Short mmCIF file of C-alpha atoms in Angstrom, two decimals:
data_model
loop_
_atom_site.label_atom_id
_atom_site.label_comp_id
_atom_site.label_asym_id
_atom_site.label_seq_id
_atom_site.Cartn_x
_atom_site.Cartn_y
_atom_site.Cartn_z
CA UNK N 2 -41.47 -6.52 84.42
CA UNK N 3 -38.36 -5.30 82.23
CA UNK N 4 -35.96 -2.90 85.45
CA UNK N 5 -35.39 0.75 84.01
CA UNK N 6 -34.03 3.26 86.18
CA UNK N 7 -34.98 6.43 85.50
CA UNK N 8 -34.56 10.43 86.92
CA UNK N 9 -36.64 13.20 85.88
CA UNK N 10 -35.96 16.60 84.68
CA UNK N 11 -37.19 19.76 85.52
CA UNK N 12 -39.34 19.58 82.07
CA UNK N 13 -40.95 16.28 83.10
CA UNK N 14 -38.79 14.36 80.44
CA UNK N 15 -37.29 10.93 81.64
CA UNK N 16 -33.33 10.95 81.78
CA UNK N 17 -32.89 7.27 80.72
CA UNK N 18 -29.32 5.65 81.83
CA UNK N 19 -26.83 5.14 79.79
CA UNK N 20 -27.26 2.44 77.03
CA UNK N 21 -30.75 1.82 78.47
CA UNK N 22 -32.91 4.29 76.02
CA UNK N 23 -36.26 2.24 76.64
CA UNK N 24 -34.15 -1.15 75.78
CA UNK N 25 -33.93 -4.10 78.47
CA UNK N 26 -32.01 -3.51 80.82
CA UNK N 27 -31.54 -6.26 82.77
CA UNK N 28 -32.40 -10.11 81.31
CA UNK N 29 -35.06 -11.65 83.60
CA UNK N 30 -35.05 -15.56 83.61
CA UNK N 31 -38.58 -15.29 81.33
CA UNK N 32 -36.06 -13.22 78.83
CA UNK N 33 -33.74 -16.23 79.04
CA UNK N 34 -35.87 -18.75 78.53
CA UNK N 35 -37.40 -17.44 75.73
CA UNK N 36 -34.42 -16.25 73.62
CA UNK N 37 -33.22 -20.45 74.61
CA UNK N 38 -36.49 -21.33 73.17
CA UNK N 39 -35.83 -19.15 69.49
CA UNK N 40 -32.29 -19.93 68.79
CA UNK N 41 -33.25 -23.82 69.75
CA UNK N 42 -36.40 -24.02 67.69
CA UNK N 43 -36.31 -21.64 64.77
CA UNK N 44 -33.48 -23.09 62.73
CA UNK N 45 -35.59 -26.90 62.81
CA UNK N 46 -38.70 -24.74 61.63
CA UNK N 47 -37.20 -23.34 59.09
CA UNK N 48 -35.78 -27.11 57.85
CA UNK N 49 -39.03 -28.37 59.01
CA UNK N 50 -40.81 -26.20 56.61
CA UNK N 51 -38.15 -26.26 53.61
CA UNK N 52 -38.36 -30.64 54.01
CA UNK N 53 -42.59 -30.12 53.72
CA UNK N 54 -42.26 -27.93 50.45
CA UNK N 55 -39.21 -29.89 49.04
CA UNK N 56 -40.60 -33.60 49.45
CA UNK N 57 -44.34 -33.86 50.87
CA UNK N 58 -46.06 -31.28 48.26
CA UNK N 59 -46.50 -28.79 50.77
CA UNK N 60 -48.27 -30.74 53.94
CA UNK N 61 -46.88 -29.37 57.28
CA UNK N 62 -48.80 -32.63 58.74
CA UNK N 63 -47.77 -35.39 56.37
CA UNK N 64 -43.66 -35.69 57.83
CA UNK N 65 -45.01 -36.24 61.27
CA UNK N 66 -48.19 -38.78 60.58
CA UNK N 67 -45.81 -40.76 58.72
CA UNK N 68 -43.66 -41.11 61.64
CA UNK N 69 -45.82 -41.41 64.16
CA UNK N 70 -48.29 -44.08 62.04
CA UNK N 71 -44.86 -46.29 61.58
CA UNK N 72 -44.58 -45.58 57.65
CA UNK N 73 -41.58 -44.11 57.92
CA UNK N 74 -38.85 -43.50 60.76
CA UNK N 75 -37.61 -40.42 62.20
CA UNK N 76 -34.19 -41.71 60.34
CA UNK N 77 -35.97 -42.05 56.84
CA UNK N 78 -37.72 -38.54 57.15
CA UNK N 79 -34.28 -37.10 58.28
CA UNK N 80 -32.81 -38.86 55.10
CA UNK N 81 -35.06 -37.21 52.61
CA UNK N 82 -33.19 -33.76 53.46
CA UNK N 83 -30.42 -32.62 51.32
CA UNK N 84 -27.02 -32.58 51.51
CA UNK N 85 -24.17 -29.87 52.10
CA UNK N 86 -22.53 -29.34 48.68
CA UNK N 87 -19.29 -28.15 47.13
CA UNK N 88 -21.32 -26.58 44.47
CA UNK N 89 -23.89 -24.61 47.41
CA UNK N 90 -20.71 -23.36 48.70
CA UNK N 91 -19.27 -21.74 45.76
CA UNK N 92 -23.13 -20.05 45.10
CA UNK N 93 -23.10 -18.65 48.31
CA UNK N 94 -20.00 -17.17 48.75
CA UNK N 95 -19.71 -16.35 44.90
CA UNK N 96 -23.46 -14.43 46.48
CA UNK N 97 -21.76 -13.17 49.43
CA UNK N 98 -18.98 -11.65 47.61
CA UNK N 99 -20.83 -9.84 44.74
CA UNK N 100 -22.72 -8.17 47.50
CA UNK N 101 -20.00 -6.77 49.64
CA UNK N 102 -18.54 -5.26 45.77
CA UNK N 103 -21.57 -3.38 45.09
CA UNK N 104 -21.50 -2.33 48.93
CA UNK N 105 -18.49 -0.36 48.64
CA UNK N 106 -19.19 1.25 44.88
CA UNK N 107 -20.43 4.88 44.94
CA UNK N 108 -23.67 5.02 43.86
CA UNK N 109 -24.35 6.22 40.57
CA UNK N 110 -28.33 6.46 40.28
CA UNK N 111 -28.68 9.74 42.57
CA UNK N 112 -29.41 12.54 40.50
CA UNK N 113 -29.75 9.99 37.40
CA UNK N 114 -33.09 8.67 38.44
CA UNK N 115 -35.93 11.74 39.19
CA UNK N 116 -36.44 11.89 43.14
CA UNK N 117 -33.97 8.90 44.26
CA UNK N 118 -31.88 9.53 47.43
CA UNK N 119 -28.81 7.28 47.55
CA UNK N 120 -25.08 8.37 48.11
CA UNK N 121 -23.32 9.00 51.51
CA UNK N 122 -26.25 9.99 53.73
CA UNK N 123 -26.35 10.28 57.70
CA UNK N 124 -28.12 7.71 60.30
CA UNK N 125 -30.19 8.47 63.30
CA UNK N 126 -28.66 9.19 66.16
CA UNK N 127 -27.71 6.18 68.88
CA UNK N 128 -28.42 6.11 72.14
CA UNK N 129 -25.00 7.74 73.08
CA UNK N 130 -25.42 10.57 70.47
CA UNK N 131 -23.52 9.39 67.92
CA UNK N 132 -24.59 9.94 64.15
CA UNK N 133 -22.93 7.33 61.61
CA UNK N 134 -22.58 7.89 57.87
CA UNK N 135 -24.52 5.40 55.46
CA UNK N 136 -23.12 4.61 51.22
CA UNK N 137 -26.59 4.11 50.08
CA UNK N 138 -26.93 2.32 47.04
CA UNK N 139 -29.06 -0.69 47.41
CA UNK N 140 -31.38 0.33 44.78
CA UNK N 141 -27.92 0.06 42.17
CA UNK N 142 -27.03 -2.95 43.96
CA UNK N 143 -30.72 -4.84 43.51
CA UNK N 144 -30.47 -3.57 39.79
CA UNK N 145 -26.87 -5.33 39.24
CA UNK N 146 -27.66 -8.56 41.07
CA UNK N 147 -31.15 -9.20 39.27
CA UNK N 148 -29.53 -8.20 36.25
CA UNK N 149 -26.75 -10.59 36.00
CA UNK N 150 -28.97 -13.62 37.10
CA UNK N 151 -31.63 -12.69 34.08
CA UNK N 152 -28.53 -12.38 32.10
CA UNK N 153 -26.52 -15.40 33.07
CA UNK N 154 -30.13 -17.77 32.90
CA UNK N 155 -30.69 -15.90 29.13
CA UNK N 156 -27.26 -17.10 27.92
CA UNK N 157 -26.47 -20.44 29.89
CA UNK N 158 -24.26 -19.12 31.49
CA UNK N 159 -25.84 -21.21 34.45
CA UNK N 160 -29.21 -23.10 34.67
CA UNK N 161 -32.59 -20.99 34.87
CA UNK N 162 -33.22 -22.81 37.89
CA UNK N 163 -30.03 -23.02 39.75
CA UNK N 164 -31.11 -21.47 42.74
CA UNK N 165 -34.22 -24.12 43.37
CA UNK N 166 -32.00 -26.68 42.04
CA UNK N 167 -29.70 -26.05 45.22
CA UNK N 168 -31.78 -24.58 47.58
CA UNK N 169 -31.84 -27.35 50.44
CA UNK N 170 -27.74 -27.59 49.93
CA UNK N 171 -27.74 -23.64 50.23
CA UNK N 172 -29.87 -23.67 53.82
CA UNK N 173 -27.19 -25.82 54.88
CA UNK N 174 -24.74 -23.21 54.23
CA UNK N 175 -26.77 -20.29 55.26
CA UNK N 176 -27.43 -21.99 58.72
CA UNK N 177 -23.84 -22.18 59.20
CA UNK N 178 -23.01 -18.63 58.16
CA UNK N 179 -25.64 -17.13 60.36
CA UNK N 180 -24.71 -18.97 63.13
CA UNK N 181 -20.87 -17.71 62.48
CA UNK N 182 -21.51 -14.42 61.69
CA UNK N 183 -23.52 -13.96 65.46
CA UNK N 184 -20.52 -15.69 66.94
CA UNK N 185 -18.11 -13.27 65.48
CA UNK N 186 -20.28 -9.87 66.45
CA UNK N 187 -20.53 -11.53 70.04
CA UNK N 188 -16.65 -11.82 70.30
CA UNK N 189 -15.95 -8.84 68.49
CA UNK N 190 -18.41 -6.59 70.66
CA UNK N 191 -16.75 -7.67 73.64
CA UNK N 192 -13.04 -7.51 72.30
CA UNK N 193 -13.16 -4.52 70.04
CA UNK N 194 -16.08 -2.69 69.55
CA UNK N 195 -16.90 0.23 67.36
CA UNK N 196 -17.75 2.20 70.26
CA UNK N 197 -18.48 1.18 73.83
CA UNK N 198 -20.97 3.16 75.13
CA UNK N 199 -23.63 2.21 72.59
CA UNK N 200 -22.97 -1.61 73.59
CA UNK N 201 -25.56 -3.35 75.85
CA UNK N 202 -24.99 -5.85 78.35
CA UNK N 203 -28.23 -7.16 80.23
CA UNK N 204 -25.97 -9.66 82.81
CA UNK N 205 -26.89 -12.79 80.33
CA UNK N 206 -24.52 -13.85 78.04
CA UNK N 207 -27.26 -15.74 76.36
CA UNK N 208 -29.60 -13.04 76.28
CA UNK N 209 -26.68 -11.04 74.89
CA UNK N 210 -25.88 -13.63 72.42
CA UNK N 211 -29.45 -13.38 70.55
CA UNK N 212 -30.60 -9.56 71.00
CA UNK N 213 -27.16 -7.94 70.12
CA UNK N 214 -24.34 -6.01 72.46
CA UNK N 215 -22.93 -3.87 69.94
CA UNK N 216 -25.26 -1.09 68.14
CA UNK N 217 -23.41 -0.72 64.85
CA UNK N 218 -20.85 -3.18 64.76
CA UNK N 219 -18.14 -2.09 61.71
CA UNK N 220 -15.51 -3.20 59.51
CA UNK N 221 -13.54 -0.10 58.86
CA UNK N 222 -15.33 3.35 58.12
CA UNK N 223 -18.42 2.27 56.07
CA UNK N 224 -18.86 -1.51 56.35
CA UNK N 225 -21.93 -1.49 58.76
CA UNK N 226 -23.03 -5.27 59.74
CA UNK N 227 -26.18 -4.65 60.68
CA UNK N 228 -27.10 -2.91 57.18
CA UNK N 229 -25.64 -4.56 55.23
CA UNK N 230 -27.14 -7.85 56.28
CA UNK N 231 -30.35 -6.19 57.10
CA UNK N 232 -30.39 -5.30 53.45
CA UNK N 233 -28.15 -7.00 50.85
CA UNK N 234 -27.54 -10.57 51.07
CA UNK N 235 -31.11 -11.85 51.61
CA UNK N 236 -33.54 -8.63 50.73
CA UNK N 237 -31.53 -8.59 47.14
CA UNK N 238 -31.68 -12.73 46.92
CA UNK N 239 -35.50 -12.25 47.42
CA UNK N 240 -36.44 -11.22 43.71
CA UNK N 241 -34.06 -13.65 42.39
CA UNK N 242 -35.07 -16.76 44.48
CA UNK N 243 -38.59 -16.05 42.91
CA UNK N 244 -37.91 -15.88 39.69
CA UNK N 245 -35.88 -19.21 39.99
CA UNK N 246 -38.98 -20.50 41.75
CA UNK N 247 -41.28 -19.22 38.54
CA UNK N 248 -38.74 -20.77 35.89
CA UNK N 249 -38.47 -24.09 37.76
CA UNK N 250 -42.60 -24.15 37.59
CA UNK N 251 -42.09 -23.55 33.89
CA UNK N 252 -39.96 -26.22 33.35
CA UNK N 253 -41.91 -28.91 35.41
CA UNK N 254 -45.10 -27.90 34.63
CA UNK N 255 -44.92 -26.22 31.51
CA UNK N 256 -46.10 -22.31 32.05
CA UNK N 257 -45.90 -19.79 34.49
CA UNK N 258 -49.12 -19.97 36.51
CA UNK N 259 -50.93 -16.33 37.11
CA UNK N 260 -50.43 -17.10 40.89
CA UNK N 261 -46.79 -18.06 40.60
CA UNK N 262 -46.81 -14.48 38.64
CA UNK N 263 -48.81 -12.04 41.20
CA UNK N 264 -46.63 -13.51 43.84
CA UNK N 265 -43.36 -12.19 42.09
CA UNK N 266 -44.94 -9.11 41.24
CA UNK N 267 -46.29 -8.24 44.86
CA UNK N 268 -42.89 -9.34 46.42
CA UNK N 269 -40.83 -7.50 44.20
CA UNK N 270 -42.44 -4.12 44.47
CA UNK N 271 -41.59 -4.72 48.22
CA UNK N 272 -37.98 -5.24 47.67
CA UNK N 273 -37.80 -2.43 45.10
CA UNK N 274 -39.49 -0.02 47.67
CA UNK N 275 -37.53 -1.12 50.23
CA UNK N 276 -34.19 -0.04 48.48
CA UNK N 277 -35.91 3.09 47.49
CA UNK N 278 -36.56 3.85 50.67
CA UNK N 279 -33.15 2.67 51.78
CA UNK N 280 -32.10 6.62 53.18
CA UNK N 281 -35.54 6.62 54.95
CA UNK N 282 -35.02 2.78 56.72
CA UNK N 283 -31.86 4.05 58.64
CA UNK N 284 -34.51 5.53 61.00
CA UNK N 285 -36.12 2.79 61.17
CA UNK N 286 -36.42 0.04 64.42
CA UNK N 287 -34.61 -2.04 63.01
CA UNK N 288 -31.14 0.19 62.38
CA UNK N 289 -32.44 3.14 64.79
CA UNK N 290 -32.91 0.35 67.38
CA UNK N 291 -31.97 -3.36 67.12
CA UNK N 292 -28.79 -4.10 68.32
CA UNK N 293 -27.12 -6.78 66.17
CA UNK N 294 -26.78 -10.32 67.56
CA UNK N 295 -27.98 -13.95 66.53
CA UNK N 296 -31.59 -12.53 66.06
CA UNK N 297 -30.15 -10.69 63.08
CA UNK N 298 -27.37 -12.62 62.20
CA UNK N 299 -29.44 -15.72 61.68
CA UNK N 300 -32.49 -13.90 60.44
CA UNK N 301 -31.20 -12.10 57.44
CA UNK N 302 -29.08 -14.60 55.63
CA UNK N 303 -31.71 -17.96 56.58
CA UNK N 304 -35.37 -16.80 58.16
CA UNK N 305 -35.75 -13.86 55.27
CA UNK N 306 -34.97 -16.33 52.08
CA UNK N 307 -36.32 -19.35 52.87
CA UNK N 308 -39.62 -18.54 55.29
CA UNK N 309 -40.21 -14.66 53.23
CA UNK N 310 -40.70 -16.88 50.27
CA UNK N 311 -42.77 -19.86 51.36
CA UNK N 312 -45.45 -18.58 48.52
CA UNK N 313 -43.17 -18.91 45.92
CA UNK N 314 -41.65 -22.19 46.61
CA UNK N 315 -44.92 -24.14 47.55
CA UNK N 316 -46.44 -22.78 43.90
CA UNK N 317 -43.49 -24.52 42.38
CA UNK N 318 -44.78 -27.75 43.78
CA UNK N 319 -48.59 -27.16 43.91
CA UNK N 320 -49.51 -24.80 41.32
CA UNK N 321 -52.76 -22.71 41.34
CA UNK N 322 -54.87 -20.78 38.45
CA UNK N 323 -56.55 -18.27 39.88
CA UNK N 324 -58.23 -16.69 37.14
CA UNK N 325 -58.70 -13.08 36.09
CA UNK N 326 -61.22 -12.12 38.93
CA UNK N 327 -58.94 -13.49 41.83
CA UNK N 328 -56.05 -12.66 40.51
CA UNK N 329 -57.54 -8.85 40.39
CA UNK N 330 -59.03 -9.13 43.97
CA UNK N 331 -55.12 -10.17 45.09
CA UNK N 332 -53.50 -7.66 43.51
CA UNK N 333 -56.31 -4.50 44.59
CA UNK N 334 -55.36 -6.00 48.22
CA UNK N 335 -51.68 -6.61 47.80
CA UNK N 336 -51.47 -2.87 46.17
CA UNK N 337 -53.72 -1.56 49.35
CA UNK N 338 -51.41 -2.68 51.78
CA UNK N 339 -48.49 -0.95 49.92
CA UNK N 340 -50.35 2.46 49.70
CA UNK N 341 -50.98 2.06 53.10
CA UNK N 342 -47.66 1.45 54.32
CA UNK N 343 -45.94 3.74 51.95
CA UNK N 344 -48.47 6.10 52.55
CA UNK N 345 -48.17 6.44 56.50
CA UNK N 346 -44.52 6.36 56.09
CA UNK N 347 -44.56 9.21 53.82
CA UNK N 348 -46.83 11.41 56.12
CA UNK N 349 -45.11 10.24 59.11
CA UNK N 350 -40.96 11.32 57.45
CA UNK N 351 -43.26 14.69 55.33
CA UNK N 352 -44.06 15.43 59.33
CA UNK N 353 -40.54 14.72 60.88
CA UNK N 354 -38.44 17.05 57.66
CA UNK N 355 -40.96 19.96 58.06
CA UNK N 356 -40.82 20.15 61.76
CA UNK N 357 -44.54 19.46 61.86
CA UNK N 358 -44.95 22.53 60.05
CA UNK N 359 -47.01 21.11 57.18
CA UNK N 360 -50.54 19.97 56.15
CA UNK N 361 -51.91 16.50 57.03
CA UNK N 362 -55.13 15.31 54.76
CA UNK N 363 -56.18 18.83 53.97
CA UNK N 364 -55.25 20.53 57.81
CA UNK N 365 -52.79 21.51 59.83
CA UNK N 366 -50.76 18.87 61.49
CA UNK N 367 -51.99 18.29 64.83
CA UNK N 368 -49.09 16.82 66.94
CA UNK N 369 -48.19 16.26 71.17
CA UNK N 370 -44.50 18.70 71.67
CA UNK N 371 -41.90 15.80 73.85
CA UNK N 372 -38.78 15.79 75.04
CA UNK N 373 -36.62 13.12 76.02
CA UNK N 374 -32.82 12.69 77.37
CA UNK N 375 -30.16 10.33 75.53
CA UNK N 376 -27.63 8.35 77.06
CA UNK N 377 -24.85 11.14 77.06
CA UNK N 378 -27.52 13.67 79.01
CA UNK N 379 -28.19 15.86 76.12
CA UNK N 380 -31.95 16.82 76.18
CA UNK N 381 -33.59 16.61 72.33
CA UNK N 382 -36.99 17.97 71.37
CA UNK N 383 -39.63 16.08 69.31
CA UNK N 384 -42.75 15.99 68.21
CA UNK N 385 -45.81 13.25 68.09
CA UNK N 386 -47.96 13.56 65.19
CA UNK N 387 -51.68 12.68 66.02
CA UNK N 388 -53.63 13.56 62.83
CA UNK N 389 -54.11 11.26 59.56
CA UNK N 390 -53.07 7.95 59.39
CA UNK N 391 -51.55 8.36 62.90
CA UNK N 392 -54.40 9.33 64.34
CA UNK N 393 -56.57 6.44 63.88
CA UNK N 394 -53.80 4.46 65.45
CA UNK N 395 -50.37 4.26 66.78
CA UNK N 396 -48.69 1.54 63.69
CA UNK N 397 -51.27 1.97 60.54
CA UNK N 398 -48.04 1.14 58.63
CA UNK N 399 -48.05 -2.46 59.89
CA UNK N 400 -51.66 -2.72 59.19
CA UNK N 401 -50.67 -1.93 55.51
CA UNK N 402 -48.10 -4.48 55.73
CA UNK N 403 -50.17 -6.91 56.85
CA UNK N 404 -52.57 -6.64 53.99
CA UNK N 405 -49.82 -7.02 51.82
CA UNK N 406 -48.65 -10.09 53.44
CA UNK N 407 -52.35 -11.95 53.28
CA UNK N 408 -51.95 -10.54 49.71
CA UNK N 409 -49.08 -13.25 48.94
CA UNK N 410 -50.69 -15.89 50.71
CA UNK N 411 -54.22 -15.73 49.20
CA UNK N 412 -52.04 -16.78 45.98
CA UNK N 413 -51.79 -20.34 47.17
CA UNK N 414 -55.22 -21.16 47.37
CA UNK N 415 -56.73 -23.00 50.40
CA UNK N 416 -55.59 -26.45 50.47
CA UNK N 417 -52.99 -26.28 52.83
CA UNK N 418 -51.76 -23.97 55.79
CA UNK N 419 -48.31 -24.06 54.95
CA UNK N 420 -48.17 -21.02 52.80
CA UNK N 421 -50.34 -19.07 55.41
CA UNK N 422 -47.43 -19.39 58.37
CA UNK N 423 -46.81 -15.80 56.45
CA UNK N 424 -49.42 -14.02 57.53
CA UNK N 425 -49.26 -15.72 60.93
CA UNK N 426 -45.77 -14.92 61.21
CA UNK N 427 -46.25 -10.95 60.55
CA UNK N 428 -49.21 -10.94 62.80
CA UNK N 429 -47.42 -12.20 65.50
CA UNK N 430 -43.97 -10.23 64.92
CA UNK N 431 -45.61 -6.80 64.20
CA UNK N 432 -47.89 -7.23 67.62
CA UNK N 433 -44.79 -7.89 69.32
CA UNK N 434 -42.92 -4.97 67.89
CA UNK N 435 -46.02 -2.45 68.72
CA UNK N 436 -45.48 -4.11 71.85
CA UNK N 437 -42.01 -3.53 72.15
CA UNK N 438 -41.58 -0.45 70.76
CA UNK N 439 -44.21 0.88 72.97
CA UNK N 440 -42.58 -0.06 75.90
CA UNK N 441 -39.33 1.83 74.61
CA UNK N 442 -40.91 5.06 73.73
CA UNK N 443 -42.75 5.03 77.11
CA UNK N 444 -39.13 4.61 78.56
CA UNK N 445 -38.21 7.69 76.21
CA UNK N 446 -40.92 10.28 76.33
CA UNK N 447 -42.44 9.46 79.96
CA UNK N 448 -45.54 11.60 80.59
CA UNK N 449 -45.51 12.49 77.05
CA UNK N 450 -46.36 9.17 75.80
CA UNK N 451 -48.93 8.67 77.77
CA UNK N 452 -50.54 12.05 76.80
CA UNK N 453 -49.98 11.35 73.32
CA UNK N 454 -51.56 7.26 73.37
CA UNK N 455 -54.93 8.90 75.15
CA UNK N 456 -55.24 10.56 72.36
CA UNK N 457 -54.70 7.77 69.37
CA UNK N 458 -56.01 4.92 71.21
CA UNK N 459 -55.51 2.09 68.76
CA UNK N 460 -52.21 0.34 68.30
CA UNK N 461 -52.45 -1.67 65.21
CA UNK N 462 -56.27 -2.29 64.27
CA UNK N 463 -58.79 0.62 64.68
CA UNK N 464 -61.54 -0.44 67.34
CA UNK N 465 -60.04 -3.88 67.42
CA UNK N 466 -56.32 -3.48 68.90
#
């Protein structure tokens, strides 16, 4: 059991210590063992899985029954990975770079594009009260970056295919980077921090290492880490890698299959709503509550690229026709899951702006009044909406989500699993953050919370979970 220690005020709301907010506060040895377990395993996964794709047609199997029936040795399969490059290099920080300009440009698309929210806007506030300012302008920057690789491809300026055609030498470098990057925000959170009192220390360095110390490690004013990687480098690399992926098809195999083609469409109305919605994801887990360590350090610049588009890169090797009728069925499911998720979002931020003092499907909002303490003592007010979409359970968003993700993987037919690790993936991450951010808003709102989940019963799945 994760240690809080808690004291109650006369309201009944929990006072939670400081820079414990319903996070772990202390790092049992099953914490350790598992975060060993991650940063061990997951970076051979995600080479495992890139070696499957890139040289045995997609077979997660096929590697290890050739080793193990004597075909080939563990030294020949190791061989058949690529190399570090010069050229890699020069991509990725040429990549890098670009990114970090169109970080710091004001954004320009506010007020030009009907009912976009970008410019300087305001994050949530941290566990020690403190409210950061945001440049948004992902949206400009996804624009920008897609733009000059369609340009550059249309004119030769570089190959069509440049990103497949150094894709294992980029992993490579990405693995290194990540790895970097979590060592710097480790040394830096301990030597000079942005501010102290949203840092967390659970008595493990190791646990430390992975889950993050500092809350919103920065480079001067505006450079936040934790965005920025959250959202630029990988999330913006998404659309492009796919596109690659669809013009390398075309040039092995002649045309653009229609699966090869749902699969760009589906994934790129993701990454455009994401940046849409780049004001609204500052309130998100993942920047309201994530600390940034190797979890996200690693995960944004390798995980997101290479295992977020397994789809992609397996239809460049194995491609599918799906015809007009599956095709159709994918996309009514892919475009499901996005209503969904955009659609509980929406009520969910409609709820928070009008103080619950709005309509929900027709009625008034029905909602549970909390109140909870942050780290500095200050006692907040909030508000628990239990009508709509989050009354038939506590995360219909991720249901949404998950739609959308067996959306992708439905493009790859059925002859091999590969593709599907998706969909396993999300199930298994989005359980674990119901789980997990459970456990921190029954740390936050106390009695509250538990009023409020006999009420909506359901985490994820109505009837089912």
């Amino acid at each position: 059991m994760v240690e809080r220690k808690r004291s109650t005020d006369p309201s009944g709301a929990p006072t939670v210590s400081q820079g414990q907010w319903g996070r772990t506060g202390k790092a049992t040895s099953w914490h350790v063992a598992q975060v060993l377990l991650i940063i061990t395993t997951t970076p051979i996964m995600v080479v495992y899985f890139f070696l499957c794709l890139d040289q045995y047609g997609g077979s997660l199997s096929q590697p290890a029954l050739d080793w193990t029936s004597g075909k080939e040795s563990l030294w020949d399969i190791i061989g058949k990975l690529p190399k570090l490059s010069c050229s890699a290099v020069w991509i990725a920080g040429f990549w890098l770079a670009l990114q970090v300009l169109l970080w710091n440009l004001p954004d320009f698309l506010t007020g030009v594009i009907p009912g976009y929210k970008g410019g300087y806007q305001m994050g949530a506030v941290s566990p020690a009260g403190v409210v950061l300012p945001y440049n948004i302008n992902g949206l400009q920057a996804w624009l920008i970056s897609n733009s000059l690789f369609v340009a550059g491809a249309y004119y030769n300026w570089f190959s069509p295919t440049i990103v497949f055609d150094n894709f294992g030498s980029l992993l490579w470098v990405a693995i290194i980077f990540g790895n970097s990057l979590a060592v710097f925000v480790y040394i830096k959170a301990h030597t000079f921090p942005n501010n102290r009192a949203d840092c967390k220390f659970t008595g493990s360095r190791l646990y430390d290492f992975m889950m993050g110390i500092e809350f919103n490690p920065r480079i001067g004013r505006y450079f936040d880490l934790k965005l920025f990687f959250n959202g630029r480098p990988g999330i913006v690399a998404w659309t492009v890698i796919n596109l690659s992926f669809a013009l390398k098809q075309r040039q092995l195999h002649g045309h653009v299959t229609d699966s090869m083609l749902v699969v760009n469409l589906l994934q790129a109305v993701y990454v455009v709503d994401f940046f849409w919605n780049e004001n609204w994801y500052l309130h998100t887990i993942d920047i309201a509550h994530e600390h940034f360590g190797w979890m996200l350090a690693f995960g944004d610049p390798v995980w997101l690229p290479y295992m977020y588009t397994l789809q992609g890169h397996f239809l460049v090797h194995n491609p599918v026709e799906l015809g007009a009728v599956q095709s159709l069925a994918i996309l009514a499911l892919g475009t499901l899951g996005y209503y969904m998720f955009r659609a509980v979002n929406h009520q969910k931020d409609r709820f928070r702006r009008t103080n619950g003092k709005c309509k929900v499907w027709g009625r008034p909002a029905r909602f549970i009044s909390a109140s909870y303490t942050t780290a500095n003592g200050e006692v907040r007010s909030s508000k628990l909406l239990t009508s709509g979409w989050w009354g038939i359970s506590r995360h219909m968003n991720y249901t949404g989500d998950l739609l959308g993700s067996l959306a992708y993987c439905l493009c790859c037919g059925r002859s091999h699993l590969l593709p599907y690790f998706y969909i396993i993936y999300m199930v298994t991450l989005l359980t674990h953050r119901c789980l997990r951010d459970e456990e921190r808003c029954r740390a936050k709102y106390g009695r509250h919370w538990d009023k409020y989940t006999a009420i909506v019963k359901y985490r994820l799945v109505p009837a089912i979970f």
